[in-house]
Each structure stands twice: as C-alpha cells, then as structure tokens.
Amino acid sequence: MHEEKRHRFGKQLMGMIFLYVIFILIGILLAHAPVQKLGLSENVFLNLRMFFIFLGPVYLMVFCKIIGIIKQQTKGERDKPVFVPLAVYLLILESMTLLICIVTFAPLSQTISVAFILTIALTGILIILVPFFSAFTAAYKGDKKTYREQREREKASVLPYLFYVLVFFF
C-alpha cells in the first residue's frame, strides 16, 4: 500500500512537471505575439503571460478535479459526498482568478470587484450551510423513522386491550 502511494505520488509529480514544461513552452511562444494587435499594454501582457506559465497547470488540475467529481456523480457513485469538495475547488478557482485580475488589471472596476466578492462569499456560505442542512434533514428522517417505529410498537401493544374498550362502550 505504501509503495502504491509512493508510485502514485511520483506519477502525479511527473505529470505536473510535464504540464509546467508545456505551459512554459507556450509562454515562450506567446512572447513573440504582437502585443499591440491584441490591444494590451506591454505590462498587462507580461503579467498575463507569467500567470499563464505559473498558474496554468494549477488551473488545469483544478478543472480536472471538478470534471472528475462531476463524472463520478454521473456514473452513479451517489453515495460519496461531492458538494463540499466541488465547492472547495470552485472557491480555489475563484480566489486564483480574483488574484490574477487584481494583479493584472489593477484597479478593478467596482462592479467586477463586488461580483468577485459575492461569488467567493456565496461559495463559502454554501460550503458551510449545505452540509449543515444535509445533516439536519438526515437527522429528521432518522427521527421520523424512529417515531414511526415507536407508534407501530404502541399500536401493537394496545391491540390486545382494544377488546376491553369495545366491550365497555357497548
């Protein structure tokens, strides 16, 4: 088991190194792109290129994790809790995008800043509230089942005395 984990870690590390090499090569090719035709300043283009090189593999990994979680749900593995990991990956994605936008396009407009803050806050709130309500509804269903079983036992225990009640009223 320990060897398997070590092998899997080595495989993932080699995959990340390979991704970084590819993104660095693409970044080098982007250096030869005509910046003026893209409508960006030299500093903005340099920042975007650096973020692409350094955070591109991380973005790709986060997108792959999100797609993998969604794929697990469609395959029918519904017994695994998926919302919290999915929301955490989305929160990472939102935070990285906000960081890139702040550094590259500083200052951001008021509307974009508010939109980023709202999406990050809503994702954080959902990470907290969804498991809470899931636990609450699961406890309610458990209590409902327990209550139903208790009522059935009470009915079964009262059934022998029903004859005496009927005789008393008639």
PDB file of C-alpha atoms in Angstrom:
ATOM      1  CA  MET A   1       0.000   0.000   0.000  1.00  0.00           C
ATOM      2  CA  HIS A   2       2.827   2.376   0.911  1.00  0.00           C
ATOM      3  CA  GLU A   3       4.619   1.556  -2.354  1.00  0.00           C
ATOM      4  CA  GLU A   4       1.416   2.194  -4.285  1.00  0.00           C
ATOM      5  CA  LYS A   5       1.037   5.658  -2.718  1.00  0.00           C
ATOM      6  CA  ARG A   6       4.664   6.476  -3.435  1.00  0.00           C
ATOM      7  CA  HIS A   7       4.246   5.314  -7.051  1.00  0.00           C
ATOM      8  CA  ARG A   8       1.060   7.373  -7.455  1.00  0.00           C
ATOM      9  CA  PHE A   9       2.765  10.458  -5.978  1.00  0.00           C
ATOM     10  CA  GLY A  10       5.719  10.046  -8.353  1.00  0.00           C
ATOM     11  CA  LYS A  11       3.339   9.695 -11.275  1.00  0.00           C
ATOM     12  CA  GLN A  12       1.448  12.851 -10.278  1.00  0.00           C
ATOM     13  CA  LEU A  13       4.718  14.751  -9.773  1.00  0.00           C
ATOM     14  CA  MET A  14       5.940  13.746 -13.233  1.00  0.00           C
ATOM     15  CA  GLY A  15       2.587  14.819 -14.671  1.00  0.00           C
ATOM     16  CA  MET A  16       2.854  18.248 -13.026  1.00  0.00           C
ATOM     17  CA  ILE A  17       6.449  18.687 -14.265  1.00  0.00           C
ATOM     18  CA  PHE A  18       5.312  17.761 -17.766  1.00  0.00           C
ATOM     19  CA  LEU A  19       2.447  20.278 -17.567  1.00  0.00           C
ATOM     20  CA  TYR A  20       4.784  23.030 -16.372  1.00  0.00           C
ATOM     21  CA  VAL A  21       7.184  22.322 -19.260  1.00  0.00           C
ATOM     22  CA  ILE A  22       4.303  22.563 -21.742  1.00  0.00           C
ATOM     23  CA  PHE A  23       2.953  25.792 -20.224  1.00  0.00           C
ATOM     24  CA  ILE A  24       6.451  27.350 -20.128  1.00  0.00           C
ATOM     25  CA  LEU A  25       6.979  26.491 -23.804  1.00  0.00           C
ATOM     26  CA  ILE A  26       3.607  28.015 -24.692  1.00  0.00           C
ATOM     27  CA  GLY A  27       4.539  31.103 -22.641  1.00  0.00           C
ATOM     28  CA  ILE A  28       7.793  31.417 -24.568  1.00  0.00           C
ATOM     29  CA  LEU A  29       5.862  31.203 -27.828  1.00  0.00           C
ATOM     30  CA  LEU A  30       3.444  33.869 -26.549  1.00  0.00           C
ATOM     31  CA  ALA A  31       6.396  36.209 -26.042  1.00  0.00           C
ATOM     32  CA  HIS A  32       6.603  36.519 -29.814  1.00  0.00           C
ATOM     33  CA  ALA A  33       2.939  37.530 -30.170  1.00  0.00           C
ATOM     34  CA  PRO A  34       2.252  41.094 -31.331  1.00  0.00           C
ATOM     35  CA  VAL A  35       1.081  42.860 -28.175  1.00  0.00           C
ATOM     36  CA  GLN A  36      -0.225  45.990 -29.906  1.00  0.00           C
ATOM     37  CA  LYS A  37      -2.551  43.975 -32.140  1.00  0.00           C
ATOM     38  CA  LEU A  38      -4.098  42.361 -29.065  1.00  0.00           C
ATOM     39  CA  GLY A  39      -4.913  45.774 -27.585  1.00  0.00           C
ATOM     40  CA  LEU A  40      -2.971  45.212 -24.359  1.00  0.00           C
ATOM     41  CA  SER A  41      -0.132  47.160 -22.835  1.00  0.00           C
ATOM     42  CA  GLU A  42       3.267  45.539 -22.505  1.00  0.00           C
ATOM     43  CA  ASN A  43       2.964  45.206 -18.684  1.00  0.00           C
ATOM     44  CA  VAL A  44      -0.514  43.663 -18.786  1.00  0.00           C
ATOM     45  CA  PHE A  45       0.553  41.171 -21.437  1.00  0.00           C
ATOM     46  CA  LEU A  46       3.669  40.253 -19.440  1.00  0.00           C
ATOM     47  CA  ASN A  47       1.588  39.717 -16.291  1.00  0.00           C
ATOM     48  CA  LEU A  48      -0.923  37.556 -18.147  1.00  0.00           C
ATOM     49  CA  ARG A  49       1.881  35.514 -19.681  1.00  0.00           C
ATOM     50  CA  MET A  50       3.559  34.960 -16.303  1.00  0.00           C
ATOM     51  CA  PHE A  51       0.295  33.949 -14.659  1.00  0.00           C
ATOM     52  CA  PHE A  52      -0.383  31.600 -17.574  1.00  0.00           C
ATOM     53  CA  ILE A  53       3.026  29.987 -17.122  1.00  0.00           C
ATOM     54  CA  PHE A  54       2.913  29.674 -13.324  1.00  0.00           C
ATOM     55  CA  LEU A  55      -0.771  29.110 -12.592  1.00  0.00           C
ATOM     56  CA  GLY A  56      -1.867  27.436 -15.842  1.00  0.00           C
ATOM     57  CA  PRO A  57      -1.091  23.900 -14.626  1.00  0.00           C
ATOM     58  CA  VAL A  58      -2.827  24.607 -11.315  1.00  0.00           C
ATOM     59  CA  TYR A  59      -5.931  25.838 -13.153  1.00  0.00           C
ATOM     60  CA  LEU A  60      -5.839  22.748 -15.339  1.00  0.00           C
ATOM     61  CA  MET A  61      -5.533  20.490 -12.285  1.00  0.00           C
ATOM     62  CA  VAL A  62      -8.482  22.218 -10.550  1.00  0.00           C
ATOM     63  CA  PHE A  63     -10.617  21.929 -13.701  1.00  0.00           C
ATOM     64  CA  CYS A  64      -9.715  18.224 -13.991  1.00  0.00           C
ATOM     65  CA  LYS A  65     -10.683  17.661 -10.343  1.00  0.00           C
ATOM     66  CA  ILE A  66     -14.039  19.415 -10.882  1.00  0.00           C
ATOM     67  CA  ILE A  67     -14.725  17.378 -14.020  1.00  0.00           C
ATOM     68  CA  GLY A  68     -13.720  14.176 -12.188  1.00  0.00           C
ATOM     69  CA  ILE A  69     -16.149  14.926  -9.354  1.00  0.00           C
ATOM     70  CA  ILE A  70     -18.971  15.625 -11.807  1.00  0.00           C
ATOM     71  CA  LYS A  71     -18.094  12.453 -13.730  1.00  0.00           C
ATOM     72  CA  GLN A  72     -18.318  10.396 -10.506  1.00  0.00           C
ATOM     73  CA  GLN A  73     -21.839  11.727  -9.974  1.00  0.00           C
ATOM     74  CA  THR A  74     -22.955  10.813 -13.495  1.00  0.00           C
ATOM     75  CA  LYS A  75     -21.513   7.299 -13.184  1.00  0.00           C
ATOM     76  CA  GLY A  76     -23.838   6.614 -10.282  1.00  0.00           C
ATOM     77  CA  GLU A  77     -21.461   6.873  -7.330  1.00  0.00           C
ATOM     78  CA  ARG A  78     -24.010   8.979  -5.495  1.00  0.00           C
ATOM     79  CA  ASP A  79     -23.167   7.688  -2.033  1.00  0.00           C
ATOM     80  CA  LYS A  80     -19.991   9.788  -1.920  1.00  0.00           C
ATOM     81  CA  PRO A  81     -20.414  13.355  -0.664  1.00  0.00           C
ATOM     82  CA  VAL A  82     -19.440  15.584  -3.571  1.00  0.00           C
ATOM     83  CA  PHE A  83     -20.713  19.054  -2.823  1.00  0.00           C
ATOM     84  CA  VAL A  84     -18.070  20.141  -0.331  1.00  0.00           C
ATOM     85  CA  PRO A  85     -15.040  19.060  -2.443  1.00  0.00           C
ATOM     86  CA  LEU A  86     -16.649  20.610  -5.523  1.00  0.00           C
ATOM     87  CA  ALA A  87     -17.326  23.878  -3.692  1.00  0.00           C
ATOM     88  CA  VAL A  88     -13.779  23.952  -2.277  1.00  0.00           C
ATOM     89  CA  TYR A  89     -12.313  23.555  -5.766  1.00  0.00           C
ATOM     90  CA  LEU A  90     -14.612  26.289  -7.056  1.00  0.00           C
ATOM     91  CA  LEU A  91     -13.525  28.533  -4.182  1.00  0.00           C
ATOM     92  CA  ILE A  92      -9.874  27.923  -5.093  1.00  0.00           C
ATOM     93  CA  LEU A  93     -10.661  28.734  -8.720  1.00  0.00           C
ATOM     94  CA  GLU A  94     -12.493  31.936  -7.796  1.00  0.00           C
ATOM     95  CA  SER A  95      -9.720  33.085  -5.452  1.00  0.00           C
ATOM     96  CA  MET A  96      -6.981  32.461  -8.011  1.00  0.00           C
ATOM     97  CA  THR A  97      -8.965  34.287 -10.690  1.00  0.00           C
ATOM     98  CA  LEU A  98      -9.507  37.242  -8.350  1.00  0.00           C
ATOM     99  CA  LEU A  99      -5.788  37.355  -7.560  1.00  0.00           C
ATOM    100  CA  ILE A 100      -4.872  37.320 -11.241  1.00  0.00           C
ATOM    101  CA  CYS A 101      -7.404  40.021 -12.089  1.00  0.00           C
ATOM    102  CA  ILE A 102      -6.297  42.259  -9.212  1.00  0.00           C
ATOM    103  CA  VAL A 103      -2.618  41.999 -10.092  1.00  0.00           C
ATOM    104  CA  THR A 104      -3.028  42.194 -13.863  1.00  0.00           C
ATOM    105  CA  PHE A 105      -5.867  44.652 -14.374  1.00  0.00           C
ATOM    106  CA  ALA A 106      -5.455  46.755 -11.212  1.00  0.00           C
ATOM    107  CA  PRO A 107      -7.546  48.614 -10.292  1.00  0.00           C
ATOM    108  CA  LEU A 108     -10.663  46.541 -10.979  1.00  0.00           C
ATOM    109  CA  SER A 109     -13.963  48.249 -11.615  1.00  0.00           C
ATOM    110  CA  GLN A 110     -16.451  48.447  -8.750  1.00  0.00           C
ATOM    111  CA  THR A 111     -18.883  46.041 -10.435  1.00  0.00           C
ATOM    112  CA  ILE A 112     -16.265  43.352 -11.042  1.00  0.00           C
ATOM    113  CA  SER A 113     -14.903  43.680  -7.501  1.00  0.00           C
ATOM    114  CA  VAL A 114     -18.375  43.285  -5.998  1.00  0.00           C
ATOM    115  CA  ALA A 115     -19.129  40.327  -8.291  1.00  0.00           C
ATOM    116  CA  PHE A 116     -15.941  38.535  -7.213  1.00  0.00           C
ATOM    117  CA  ILE A 117     -16.556  39.209  -3.539  1.00  0.00           C
ATOM    118  CA  LEU A 118     -20.166  37.991  -3.808  1.00  0.00           C
ATOM    119  CA  THR A 119     -19.267  34.767  -5.613  1.00  0.00           C
ATOM    120  CA  ILE A 120     -16.498  33.965  -3.132  1.00  0.00           C
ATOM    121  CA  ALA A 121     -18.770  34.783  -0.168  1.00  0.00           C
ATOM    122  CA  LEU A 122     -21.664  32.716  -1.561  1.00  0.00           C
ATOM    123  CA  THR A 123     -19.399  29.743  -2.224  1.00  0.00           C
ATOM    124  CA  GLY A 124     -18.007  29.987   1.316  1.00  0.00           C
ATOM    125  CA  ILE A 125     -21.503  30.196   2.785  1.00  0.00           C
ATOM    126  CA  LEU A 126     -22.611  27.190   0.730  1.00  0.00           C
ATOM    127  CA  ILE A 127     -19.615  25.187   1.956  1.00  0.00           C
ATOM    128  CA  ILE A 128     -20.877  25.764   5.493  1.00  0.00           C
ATOM    129  CA  LEU A 129     -24.662  25.595   5.024  1.00  0.00           C
ATOM    130  CA  VAL A 130     -25.142  22.629   2.681  1.00  0.00           C
ATOM    131  CA  PRO A 131     -23.511  20.041   4.999  1.00  0.00           C
ATOM    132  CA  PHE A 132     -25.395  21.569   7.943  1.00  0.00           C
ATOM    133  CA  PHE A 133     -28.779  21.206   6.214  1.00  0.00           C
ATOM    134  CA  SER A 134     -27.860  17.744   4.932  1.00  0.00           C
ATOM    135  CA  ALA A 135     -27.098  16.618   8.473  1.00  0.00           C
ATOM    136  CA  PHE A 136     -30.302  18.263   9.716  1.00  0.00           C
ATOM    137  CA  THR A 137     -32.510  16.525   7.130  1.00  0.00           C
ATOM    138  CA  ALA A 138     -30.762  13.189   7.724  1.00  0.00           C
ATOM    139  CA  ALA A 139     -31.409  13.536  11.458  1.00  0.00           C
ATOM    140  CA  TYR A 140     -35.036  14.484  10.762  1.00  0.00           C
ATOM    141  CA  LYS A 141     -35.511  11.424   8.541  1.00  0.00           C
ATOM    142  CA  GLY A 142     -33.930   9.270  11.257  1.00  0.00           C
ATOM    143  CA  ASP A 143     -36.212  10.792  13.901  1.00  0.00           C
ATOM    144  CA  LYS A 144     -39.222  10.327  11.629  1.00  0.00           C
ATOM    145  CA  LYS A 145     -38.357   6.646  11.141  1.00  0.00           C
ATOM    146  CA  THR A 146     -37.804   6.161  14.885  1.00  0.00           C
ATOM    147  CA  TYR A 147     -41.118   7.878  15.656  1.00  0.00           C
ATOM    148  CA  ARG A 148     -42.952   5.697  13.122  1.00  0.00           C
ATOM    149  CA  GLU A 149     -41.461   2.524  14.643  1.00  0.00           C
ATOM    150  CA  GLN A 150     -42.420   3.687  18.141  1.00  0.00           C
ATOM    151  CA  ARG A 151     -46.006   4.334  17.010  1.00  0.00           C
ATOM    152  CA  GLU A 152     -46.183   0.856  15.476  1.00  0.00           C
ATOM    153  CA  ARG A 153     -44.980  -0.698  18.742  1.00  0.00           C
ATOM    154  CA  GLU A 154     -47.549   1.308  20.708  1.00  0.00           C
ATOM    155  CA  LYS A 155     -50.330   0.199  18.360  1.00  0.00           C
ATOM    156  CA  ALA A 156     -49.245  -3.418  18.673  1.00  0.00           C
ATOM    157  CA  SER A 157     -49.152  -3.184  22.460  1.00  0.00           C
ATOM    158  CA  VAL A 158     -52.616  -1.561  22.629  1.00  0.00           C
ATOM    159  CA  LEU A 159     -54.282  -4.037  20.279  1.00  0.00           C
ATOM    160  CA  PRO A 160     -54.970  -6.710  22.946  1.00  0.00           C
ATOM    161  CA  TYR A 161     -56.760  -4.126  25.128  1.00  0.00           C
ATOM    162  CA  LEU A 162     -58.970  -2.962  22.241  1.00  0.00           C
ATOM    163  CA  PHE A 163     -61.451  -5.738  23.014  1.00  0.00           C
ATOM    164  CA  TYR A 164     -61.965  -4.456  26.575  1.00  0.00           C
ATOM    165  CA  VAL A 165     -62.546  -0.927  25.321  1.00  0.00           C
ATOM    166  CA  LEU A 166     -65.133  -2.084  22.792  1.00  0.00           C
ATOM    167  CA  VAL A 167     -66.952  -4.177  25.417  1.00  0.00           C
ATOM    168  CA  PHE A 168     -67.008  -1.264  27.822  1.00  0.00           C
ATOM    169  CA  PHE A 169     -68.681   1.077  25.280  1.00  0.00           C
ATOM    170  CA  PHE A 170     -71.240  -1.442  24.071  1.00  0.00           C
TER     171      PHE A 170
END
